[in-house]
mmCIF file of C-alpha atoms in Angstrom:
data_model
loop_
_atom_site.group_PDB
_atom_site.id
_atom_site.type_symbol
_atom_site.label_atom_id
_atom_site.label_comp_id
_atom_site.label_asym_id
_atom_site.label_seq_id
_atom_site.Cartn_x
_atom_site.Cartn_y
_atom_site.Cartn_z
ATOM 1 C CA UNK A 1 17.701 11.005 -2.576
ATOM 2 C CA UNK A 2 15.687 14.016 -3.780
ATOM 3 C CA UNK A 3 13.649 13.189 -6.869
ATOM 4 C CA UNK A 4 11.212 14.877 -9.318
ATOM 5 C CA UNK A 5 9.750 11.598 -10.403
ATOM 6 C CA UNK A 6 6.123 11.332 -9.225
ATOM 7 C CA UNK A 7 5.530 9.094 -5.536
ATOM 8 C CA UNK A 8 4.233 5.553 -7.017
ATOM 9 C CA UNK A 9 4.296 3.578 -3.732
ATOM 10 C CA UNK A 10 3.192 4.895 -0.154
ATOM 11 C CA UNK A 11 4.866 2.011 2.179
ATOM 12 C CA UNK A 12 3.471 2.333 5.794
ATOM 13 C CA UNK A 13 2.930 0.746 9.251
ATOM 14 C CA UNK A 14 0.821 1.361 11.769
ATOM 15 C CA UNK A 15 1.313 0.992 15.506
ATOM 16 C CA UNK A 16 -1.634 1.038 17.743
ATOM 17 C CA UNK A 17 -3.167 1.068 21.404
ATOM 18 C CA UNK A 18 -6.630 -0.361 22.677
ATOM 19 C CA UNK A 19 -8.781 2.343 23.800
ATOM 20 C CA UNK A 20 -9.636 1.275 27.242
ATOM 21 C CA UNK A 21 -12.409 3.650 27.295
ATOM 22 C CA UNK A 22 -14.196 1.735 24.449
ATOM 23 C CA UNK A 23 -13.413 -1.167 26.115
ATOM 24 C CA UNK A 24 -15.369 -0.695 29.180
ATOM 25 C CA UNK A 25 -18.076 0.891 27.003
ATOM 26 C CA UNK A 26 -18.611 -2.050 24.827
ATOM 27 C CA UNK A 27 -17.610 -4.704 27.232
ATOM 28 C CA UNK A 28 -18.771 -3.969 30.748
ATOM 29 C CA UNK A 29 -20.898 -1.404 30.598
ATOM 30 C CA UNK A 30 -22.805 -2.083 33.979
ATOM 31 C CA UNK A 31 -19.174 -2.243 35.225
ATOM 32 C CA UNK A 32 -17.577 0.919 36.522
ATOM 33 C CA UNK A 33 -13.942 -0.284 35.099
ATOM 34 C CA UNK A 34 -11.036 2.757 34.862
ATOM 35 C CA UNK A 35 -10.182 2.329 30.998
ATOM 36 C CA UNK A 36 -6.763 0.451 32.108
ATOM 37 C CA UNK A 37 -8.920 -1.824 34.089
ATOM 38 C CA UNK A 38 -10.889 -2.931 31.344
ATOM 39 C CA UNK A 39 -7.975 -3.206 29.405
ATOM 40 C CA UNK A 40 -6.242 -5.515 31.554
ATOM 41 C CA UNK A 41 -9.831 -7.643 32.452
ATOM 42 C CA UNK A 42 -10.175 -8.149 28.612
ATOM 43 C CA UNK A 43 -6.980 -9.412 27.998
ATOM 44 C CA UNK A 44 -7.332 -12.286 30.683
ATOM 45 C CA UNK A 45 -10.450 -12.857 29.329
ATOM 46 C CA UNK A 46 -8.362 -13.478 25.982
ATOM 47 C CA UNK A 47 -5.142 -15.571 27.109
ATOM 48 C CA UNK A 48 -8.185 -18.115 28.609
ATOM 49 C CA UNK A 49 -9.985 -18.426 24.905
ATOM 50 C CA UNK A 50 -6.872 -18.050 22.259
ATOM 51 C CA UNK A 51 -4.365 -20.159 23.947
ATOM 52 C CA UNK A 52 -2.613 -17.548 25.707
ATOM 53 C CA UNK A 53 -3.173 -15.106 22.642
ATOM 54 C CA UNK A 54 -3.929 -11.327 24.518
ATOM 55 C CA UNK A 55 -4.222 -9.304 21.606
ATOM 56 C CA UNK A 56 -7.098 -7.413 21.932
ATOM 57 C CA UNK A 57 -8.941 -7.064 17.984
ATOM 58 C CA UNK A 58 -8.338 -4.185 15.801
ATOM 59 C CA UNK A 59 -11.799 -2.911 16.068
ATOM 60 C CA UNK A 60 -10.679 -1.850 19.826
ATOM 61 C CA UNK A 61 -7.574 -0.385 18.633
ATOM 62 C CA UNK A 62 -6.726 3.505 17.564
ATOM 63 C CA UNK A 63 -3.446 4.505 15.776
ATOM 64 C CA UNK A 64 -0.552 6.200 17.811
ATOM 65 C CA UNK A 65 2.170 5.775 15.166
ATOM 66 C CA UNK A 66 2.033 5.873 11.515
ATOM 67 C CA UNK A 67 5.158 6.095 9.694
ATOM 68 C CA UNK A 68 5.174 6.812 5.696
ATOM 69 C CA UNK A 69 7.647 6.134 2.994
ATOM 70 C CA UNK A 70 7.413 7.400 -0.061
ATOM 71 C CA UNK A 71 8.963 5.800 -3.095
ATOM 72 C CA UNK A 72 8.719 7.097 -6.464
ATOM 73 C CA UNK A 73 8.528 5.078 -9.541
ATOM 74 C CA UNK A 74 11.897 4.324 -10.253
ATOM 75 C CA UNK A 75 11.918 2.321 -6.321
ATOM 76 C CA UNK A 76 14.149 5.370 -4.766
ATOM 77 C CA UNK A 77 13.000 6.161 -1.230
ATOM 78 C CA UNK A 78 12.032 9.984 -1.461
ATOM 79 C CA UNK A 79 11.215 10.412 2.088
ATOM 80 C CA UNK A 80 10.140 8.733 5.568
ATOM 81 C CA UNK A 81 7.870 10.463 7.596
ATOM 82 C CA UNK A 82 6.282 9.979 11.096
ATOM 83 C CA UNK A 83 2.721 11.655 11.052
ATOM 84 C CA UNK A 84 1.920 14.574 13.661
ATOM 85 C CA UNK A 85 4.778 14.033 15.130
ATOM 86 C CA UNK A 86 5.768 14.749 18.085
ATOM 87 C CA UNK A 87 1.964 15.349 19.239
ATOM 88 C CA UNK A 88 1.616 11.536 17.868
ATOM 89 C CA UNK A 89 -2.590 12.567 17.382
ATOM 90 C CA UNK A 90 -4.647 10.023 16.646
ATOM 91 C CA UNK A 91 -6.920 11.721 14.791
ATOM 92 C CA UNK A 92 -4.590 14.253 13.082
ATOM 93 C CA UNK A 93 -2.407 11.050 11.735
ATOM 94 C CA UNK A 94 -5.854 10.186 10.471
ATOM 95 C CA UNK A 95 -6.396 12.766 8.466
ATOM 96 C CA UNK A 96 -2.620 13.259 7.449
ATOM 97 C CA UNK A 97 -2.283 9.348 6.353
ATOM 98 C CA UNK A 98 -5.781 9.776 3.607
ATOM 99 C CA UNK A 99 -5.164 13.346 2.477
ATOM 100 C CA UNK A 100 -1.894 12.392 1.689
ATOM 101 C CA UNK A 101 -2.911 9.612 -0.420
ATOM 102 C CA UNK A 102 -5.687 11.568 -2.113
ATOM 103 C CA UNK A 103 -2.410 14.683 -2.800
ATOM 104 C CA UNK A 104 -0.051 12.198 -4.509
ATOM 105 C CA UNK A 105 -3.089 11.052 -6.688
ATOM 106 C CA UNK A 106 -3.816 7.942 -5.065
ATOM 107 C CA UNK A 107 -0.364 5.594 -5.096
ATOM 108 C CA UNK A 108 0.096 2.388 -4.367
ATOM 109 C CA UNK A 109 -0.404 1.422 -0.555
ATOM 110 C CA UNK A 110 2.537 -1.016 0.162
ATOM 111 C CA UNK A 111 2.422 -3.074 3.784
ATOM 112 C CA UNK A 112 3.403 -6.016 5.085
ATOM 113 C CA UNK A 113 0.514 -8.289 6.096
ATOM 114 C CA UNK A 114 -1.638 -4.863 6.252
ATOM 115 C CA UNK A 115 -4.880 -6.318 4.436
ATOM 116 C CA UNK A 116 -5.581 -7.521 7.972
ATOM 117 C CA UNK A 117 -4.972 -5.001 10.177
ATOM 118 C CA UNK A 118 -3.185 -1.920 9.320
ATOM 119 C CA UNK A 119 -5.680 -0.382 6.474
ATOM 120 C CA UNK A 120 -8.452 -1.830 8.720
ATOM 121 C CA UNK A 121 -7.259 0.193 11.609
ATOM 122 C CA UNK A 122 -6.958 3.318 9.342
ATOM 123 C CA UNK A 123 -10.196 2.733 7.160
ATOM 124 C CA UNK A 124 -11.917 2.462 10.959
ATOM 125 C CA UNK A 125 -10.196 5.171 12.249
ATOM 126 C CA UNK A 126 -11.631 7.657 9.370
ATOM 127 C CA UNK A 127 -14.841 6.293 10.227
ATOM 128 C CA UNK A 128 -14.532 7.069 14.157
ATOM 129 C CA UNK A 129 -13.482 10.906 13.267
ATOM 130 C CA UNK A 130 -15.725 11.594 10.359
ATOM 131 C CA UNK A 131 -13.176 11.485 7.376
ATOM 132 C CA UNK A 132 -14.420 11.148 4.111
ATOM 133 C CA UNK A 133 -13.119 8.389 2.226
ATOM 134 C CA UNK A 134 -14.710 8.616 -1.181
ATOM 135 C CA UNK A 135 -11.664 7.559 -3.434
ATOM 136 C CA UNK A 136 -10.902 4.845 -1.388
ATOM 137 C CA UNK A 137 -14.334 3.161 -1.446
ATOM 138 C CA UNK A 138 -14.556 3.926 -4.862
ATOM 139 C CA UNK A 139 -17.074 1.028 -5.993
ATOM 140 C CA UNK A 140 -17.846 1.503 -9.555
ATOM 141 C CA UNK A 141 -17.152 -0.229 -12.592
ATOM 142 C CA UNK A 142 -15.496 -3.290 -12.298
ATOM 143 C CA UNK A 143 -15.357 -4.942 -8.951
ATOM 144 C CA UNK A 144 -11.135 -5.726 -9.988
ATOM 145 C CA UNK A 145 -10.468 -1.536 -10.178
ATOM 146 C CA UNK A 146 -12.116 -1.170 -6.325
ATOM 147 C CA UNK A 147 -9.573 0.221 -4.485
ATOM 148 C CA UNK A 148 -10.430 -2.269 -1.782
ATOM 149 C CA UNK A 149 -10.943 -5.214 -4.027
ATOM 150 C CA UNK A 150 -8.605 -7.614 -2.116
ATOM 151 C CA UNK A 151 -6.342 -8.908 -5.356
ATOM 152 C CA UNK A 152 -5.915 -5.415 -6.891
ATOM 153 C CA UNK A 153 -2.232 -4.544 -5.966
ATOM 154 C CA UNK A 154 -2.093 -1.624 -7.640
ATOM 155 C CA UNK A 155 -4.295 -0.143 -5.081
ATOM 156 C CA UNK A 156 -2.868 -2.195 -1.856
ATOM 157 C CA UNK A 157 0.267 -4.593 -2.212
ATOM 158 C CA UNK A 158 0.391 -6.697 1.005
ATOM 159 C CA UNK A 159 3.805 -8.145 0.384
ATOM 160 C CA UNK A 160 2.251 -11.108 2.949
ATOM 161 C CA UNK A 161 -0.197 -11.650 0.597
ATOM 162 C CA UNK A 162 2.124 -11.757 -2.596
ATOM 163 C CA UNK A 163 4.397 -14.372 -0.223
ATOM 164 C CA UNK A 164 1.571 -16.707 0.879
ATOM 165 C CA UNK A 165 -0.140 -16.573 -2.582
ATOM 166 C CA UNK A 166 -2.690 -14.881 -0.904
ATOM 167 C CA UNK A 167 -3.071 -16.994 2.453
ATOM 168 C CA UNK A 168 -2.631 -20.451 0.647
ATOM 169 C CA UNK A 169 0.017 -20.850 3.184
ATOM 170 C CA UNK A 170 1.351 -19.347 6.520
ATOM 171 C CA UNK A 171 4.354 -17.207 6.655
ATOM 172 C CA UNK A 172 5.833 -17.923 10.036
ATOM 173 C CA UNK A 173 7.846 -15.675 11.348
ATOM 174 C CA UNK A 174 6.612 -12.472 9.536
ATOM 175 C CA UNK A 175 8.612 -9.441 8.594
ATOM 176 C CA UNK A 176 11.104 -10.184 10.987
ATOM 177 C CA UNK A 177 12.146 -13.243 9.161
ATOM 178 C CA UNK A 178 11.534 -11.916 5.836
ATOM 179 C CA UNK A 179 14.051 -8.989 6.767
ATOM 180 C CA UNK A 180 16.351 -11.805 8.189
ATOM 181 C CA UNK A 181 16.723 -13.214 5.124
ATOM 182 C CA UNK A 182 17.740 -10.321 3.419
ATOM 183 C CA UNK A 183 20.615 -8.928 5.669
ATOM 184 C CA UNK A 184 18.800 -6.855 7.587
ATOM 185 C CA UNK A 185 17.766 -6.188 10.854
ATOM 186 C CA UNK A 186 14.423 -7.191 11.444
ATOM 187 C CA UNK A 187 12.980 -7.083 15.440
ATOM 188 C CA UNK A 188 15.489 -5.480 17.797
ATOM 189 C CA UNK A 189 14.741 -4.334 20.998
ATOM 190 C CA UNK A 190 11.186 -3.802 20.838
ATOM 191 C CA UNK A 191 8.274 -6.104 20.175
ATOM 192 C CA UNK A 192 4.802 -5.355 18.948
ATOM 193 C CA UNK A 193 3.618 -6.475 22.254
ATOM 194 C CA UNK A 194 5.238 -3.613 24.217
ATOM 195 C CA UNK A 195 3.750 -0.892 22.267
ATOM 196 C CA UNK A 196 0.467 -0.683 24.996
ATOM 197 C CA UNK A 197 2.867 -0.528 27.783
ATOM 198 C CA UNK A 198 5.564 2.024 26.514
ATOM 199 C CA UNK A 199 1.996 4.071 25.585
ATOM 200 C CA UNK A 200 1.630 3.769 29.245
ATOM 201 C CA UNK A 201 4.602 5.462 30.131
ATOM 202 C CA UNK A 202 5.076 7.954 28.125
ATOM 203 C CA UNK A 203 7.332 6.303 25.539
ATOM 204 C CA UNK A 204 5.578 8.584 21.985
ATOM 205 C CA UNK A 205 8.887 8.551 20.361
ATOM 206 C CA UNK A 206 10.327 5.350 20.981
ATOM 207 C CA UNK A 207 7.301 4.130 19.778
ATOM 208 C CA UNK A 208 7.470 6.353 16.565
ATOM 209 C CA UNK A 209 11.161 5.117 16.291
ATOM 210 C CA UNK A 210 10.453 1.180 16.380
ATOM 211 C CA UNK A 211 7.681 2.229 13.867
ATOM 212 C CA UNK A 212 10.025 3.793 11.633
ATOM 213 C CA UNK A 213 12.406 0.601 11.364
ATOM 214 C CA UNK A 214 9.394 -1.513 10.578
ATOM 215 C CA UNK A 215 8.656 0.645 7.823
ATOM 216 C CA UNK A 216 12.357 0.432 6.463
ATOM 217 C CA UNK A 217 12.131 -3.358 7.008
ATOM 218 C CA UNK A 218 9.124 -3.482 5.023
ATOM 219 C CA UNK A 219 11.094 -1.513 2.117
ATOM 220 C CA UNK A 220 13.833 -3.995 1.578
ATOM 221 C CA UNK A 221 11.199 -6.627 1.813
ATOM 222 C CA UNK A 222 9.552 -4.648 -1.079
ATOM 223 C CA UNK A 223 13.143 -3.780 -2.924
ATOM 224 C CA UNK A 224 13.595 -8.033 -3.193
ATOM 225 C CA UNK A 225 9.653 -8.636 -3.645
ATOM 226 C CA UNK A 226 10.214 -5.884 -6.901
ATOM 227 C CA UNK A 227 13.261 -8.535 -7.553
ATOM 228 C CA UNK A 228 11.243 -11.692 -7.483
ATOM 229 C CA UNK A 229 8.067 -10.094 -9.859
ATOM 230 C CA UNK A 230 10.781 -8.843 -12.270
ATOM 231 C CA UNK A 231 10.211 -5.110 -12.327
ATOM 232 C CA UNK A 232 14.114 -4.645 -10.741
ATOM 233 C CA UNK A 233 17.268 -7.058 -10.998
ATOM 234 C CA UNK A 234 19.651 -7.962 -8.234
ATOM 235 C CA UNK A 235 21.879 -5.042 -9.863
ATOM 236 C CA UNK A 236 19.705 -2.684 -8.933
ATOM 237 C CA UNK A 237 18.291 -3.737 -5.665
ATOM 238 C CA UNK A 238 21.531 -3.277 -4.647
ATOM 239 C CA UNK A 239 21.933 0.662 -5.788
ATOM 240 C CA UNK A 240 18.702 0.748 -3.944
ATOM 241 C CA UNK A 241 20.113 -0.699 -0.854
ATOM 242 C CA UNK A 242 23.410 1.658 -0.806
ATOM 243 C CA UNK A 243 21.697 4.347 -1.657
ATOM 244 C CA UNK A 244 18.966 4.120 1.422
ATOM 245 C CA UNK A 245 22.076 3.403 4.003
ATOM 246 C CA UNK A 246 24.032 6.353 3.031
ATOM 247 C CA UNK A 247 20.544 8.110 3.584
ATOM 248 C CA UNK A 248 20.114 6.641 6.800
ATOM 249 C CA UNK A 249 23.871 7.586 7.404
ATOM 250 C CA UNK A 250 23.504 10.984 6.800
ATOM 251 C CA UNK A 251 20.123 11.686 9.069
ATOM 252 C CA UNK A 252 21.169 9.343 11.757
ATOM 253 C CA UNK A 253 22.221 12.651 13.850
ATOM 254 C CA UNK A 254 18.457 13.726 13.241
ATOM 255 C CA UNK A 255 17.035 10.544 14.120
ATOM 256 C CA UNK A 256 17.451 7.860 17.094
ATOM 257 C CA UNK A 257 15.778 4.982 15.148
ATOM 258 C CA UNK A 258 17.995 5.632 12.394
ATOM 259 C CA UNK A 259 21.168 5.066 14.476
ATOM 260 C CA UNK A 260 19.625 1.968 16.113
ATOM 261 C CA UNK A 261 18.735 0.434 12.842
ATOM 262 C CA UNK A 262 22.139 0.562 11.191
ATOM 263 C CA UNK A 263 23.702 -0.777 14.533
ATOM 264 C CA UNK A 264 21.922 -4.000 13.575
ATOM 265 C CA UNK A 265 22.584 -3.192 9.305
ATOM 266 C CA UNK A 266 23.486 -6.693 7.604
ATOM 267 C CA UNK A 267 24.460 -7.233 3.341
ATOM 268 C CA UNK A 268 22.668 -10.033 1.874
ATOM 269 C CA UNK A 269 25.563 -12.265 1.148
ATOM 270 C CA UNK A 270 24.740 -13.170 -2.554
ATOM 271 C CA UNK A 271 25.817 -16.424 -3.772
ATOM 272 C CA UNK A 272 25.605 -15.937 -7.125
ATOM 273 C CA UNK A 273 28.759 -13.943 -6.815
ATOM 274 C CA UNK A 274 30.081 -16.589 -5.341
ATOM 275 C CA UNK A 275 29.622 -18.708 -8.115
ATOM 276 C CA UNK A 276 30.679 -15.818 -10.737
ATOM 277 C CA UNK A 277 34.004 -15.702 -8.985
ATOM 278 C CA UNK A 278 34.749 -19.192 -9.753
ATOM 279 C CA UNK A 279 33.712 -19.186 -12.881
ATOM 280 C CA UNK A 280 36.109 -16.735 -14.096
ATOM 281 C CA UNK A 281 39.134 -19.118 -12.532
ATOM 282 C CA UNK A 282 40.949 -20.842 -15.144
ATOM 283 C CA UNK A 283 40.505 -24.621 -15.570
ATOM 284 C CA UNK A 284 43.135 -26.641 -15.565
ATOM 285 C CA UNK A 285 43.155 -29.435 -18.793
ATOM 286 C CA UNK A 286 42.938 -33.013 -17.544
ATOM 287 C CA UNK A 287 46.596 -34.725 -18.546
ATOM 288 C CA UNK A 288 47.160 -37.234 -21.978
ATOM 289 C CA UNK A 289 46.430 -40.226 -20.923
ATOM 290 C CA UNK A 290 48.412 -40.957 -24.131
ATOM 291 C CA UNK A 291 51.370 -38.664 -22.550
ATOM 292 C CA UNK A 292 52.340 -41.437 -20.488
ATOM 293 C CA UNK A 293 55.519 -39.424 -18.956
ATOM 294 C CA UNK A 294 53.526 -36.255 -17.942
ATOM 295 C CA UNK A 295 51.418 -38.113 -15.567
ATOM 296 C CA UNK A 296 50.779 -41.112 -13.861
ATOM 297 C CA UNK A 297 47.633 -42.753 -14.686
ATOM 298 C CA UNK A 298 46.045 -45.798 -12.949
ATOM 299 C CA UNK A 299 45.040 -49.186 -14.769
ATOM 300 C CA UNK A 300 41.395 -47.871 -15.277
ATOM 301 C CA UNK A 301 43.222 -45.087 -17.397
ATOM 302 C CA UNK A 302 42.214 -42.454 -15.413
ATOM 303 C CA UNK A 303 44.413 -39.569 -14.014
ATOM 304 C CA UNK A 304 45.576 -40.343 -10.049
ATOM 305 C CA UNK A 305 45.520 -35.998 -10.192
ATOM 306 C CA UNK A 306 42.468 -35.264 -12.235
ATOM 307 C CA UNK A 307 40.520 -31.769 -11.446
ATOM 308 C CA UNK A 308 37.105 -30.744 -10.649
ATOM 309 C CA UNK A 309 36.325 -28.540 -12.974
ATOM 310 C CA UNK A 310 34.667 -25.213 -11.089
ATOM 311 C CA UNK A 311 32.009 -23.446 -12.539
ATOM 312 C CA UNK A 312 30.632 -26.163 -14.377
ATOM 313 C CA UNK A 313 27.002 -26.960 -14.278
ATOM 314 C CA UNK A 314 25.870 -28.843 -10.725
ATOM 315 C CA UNK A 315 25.364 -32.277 -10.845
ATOM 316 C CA UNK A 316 22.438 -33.669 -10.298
ATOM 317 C CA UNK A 317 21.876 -37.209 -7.947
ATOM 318 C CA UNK A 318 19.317 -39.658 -8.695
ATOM 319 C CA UNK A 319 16.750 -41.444 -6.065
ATOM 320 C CA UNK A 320 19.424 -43.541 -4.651
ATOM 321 C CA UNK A 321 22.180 -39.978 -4.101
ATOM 322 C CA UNK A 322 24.753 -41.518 -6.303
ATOM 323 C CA UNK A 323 25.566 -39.360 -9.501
ATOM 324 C CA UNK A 324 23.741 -39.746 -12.828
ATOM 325 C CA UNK A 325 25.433 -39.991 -16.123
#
């Protein structure tokens, strides 16, 4: 999948931890809570105000996974890259995540519901370990050419936003269903809500590994998004699509999450072929009515063995479901 063409989209997610340390800090600080202990005293606090919501807010949160595709302009997936890994350092991944935007001459961010939380995280992040972000918060001129500026997608396309029409709606079920929809896998064994306790045991790479198939979720997402906004056809989407398994297929003895992920692969089932294959069957002609000897025909003068005719154009109903003329 090697290409010369220049990296046009930087799709990424970011998984993430509270820092229990800040926690206690911020929270109880006449309190002599262990960081886990404010942790866990937080999140009660939590369930009892957000209807049994725990998630603690991203301003609490530091990033322990950060996985990177890079797509060049023709949609090919170039590469997919977990930062500082396997030291999985916060503020190395930091670093690594806005240089490398800055070195491919600031691309396209792509995420999936990330306006919310993952460039916050990362924008935060750079702030907690000193990072200078000039390009990004790049204010001048008009406010539509900010980097930040919420509706400029050639800076940051949050596929959640281009689905909701930018939050006019909720999109329940997320990038699991969005993936679902499109053949592929989606959530498998981990959730989002594990990540804090697999931190706590040691579980770097499995982390990094879920991270990685949330990334490749988020690409077919973006393959069938570039489908819907015109900029690819079905045809293509679908060289896309072969052309990223036999990828997958070929690194899957480098790469556990690789091997996981196509044990769940699915194909989008595409109707439209469907209806392309009956189209091409031929129709049978309706019998003479006139031919009297070739085939029966009742009073009404119409055929006992007429034919449906595939392929033709679907019928519509009117309000009361019978068919219109």
């Amino acid at each position: 999948m090697a290409t010369a063409k220049k990296i046009e989209f930087l799709l990424f997610d970011v998984e993430t931890i509270a820092d229990g340390q800040l926690v206690a800090a911020v929270k109880y600080p006449t309190e002599e809570l262990e960081p886990a202990e404010a942790i866990e005293r937080f999140q009660e606090e939590l369930r009892e105000t957000q209807k049994g919501r725990d998630f603690i807010p991203h301003t609490f949160q530091i990033p322990i996974a950060v996985v990177v595709a890079k797509v060049d302009s023709d949609l090919n997936m170039v590469d997919l890259v977990s930062l500082d890994e396997p030291q999985f350092r916060s503020h190395v991944m930091t670093q690594h995540f806005w240089r490398g935007w800055e070195h491919y001459h600031h691309p396209t961010w792509v995420t999936f519901n990330g306006r919310g939380f993952d460039i916050p995280v990362m924008e935060l992040a750079a702030f907690r370990y000193g990072l200078n972000l000039k390009d990004w918060f790049h204010n001048k001129g008009a406010s539509y050419t900010h980097p930040r500026n919420r509706y400029n997608a050639n800076a940051h396309l949050d596929l959640h936003e281009i689905l909701t029409n930018y939050g006019s709606c909720w999109f329940r079920g997320g990038l699991d269903l969005a993936a679902t929809l499109i053949g592929k896998p989606g959530k498998m064994a981990t959730k989002g809500d594990q990540v804090q306790e697999m931190w706590n045991q040691g579980k770097l790479q499995e982390i990094s590994d879920y991270c990685r198939c949330d990334v490749l979720d988020t690409y077919f997402v973006f393959l069938r998004t570039s489908v819907l906004n015109g900029r690819i056809d079905l045809a293509r989407e679908a060289e896309l699509v072969e052309q990223t398994h036999r990828w997958l297929v070929e690194r899957s003895g480098e790469c556990q999450a690789y091997v996981d992920y196509l044990s769940c692969w699915g194909d989008w089932k595409n109707p439209w072929e469907v209806v392309e294959e009956a189209a091409t069957k031929p129709v049978q002609e309706l019998p003479d009515p006139t031919q009297r000897g070739e085939s029966e025909v009742s009073e009404s003068g119409v055929s006992d063995e007429s034919d449906v005719s595939v392929g033709s154009p679907v019928d519509s109903l009117d309000s009361d479901g019978e068919s219109s003329s």
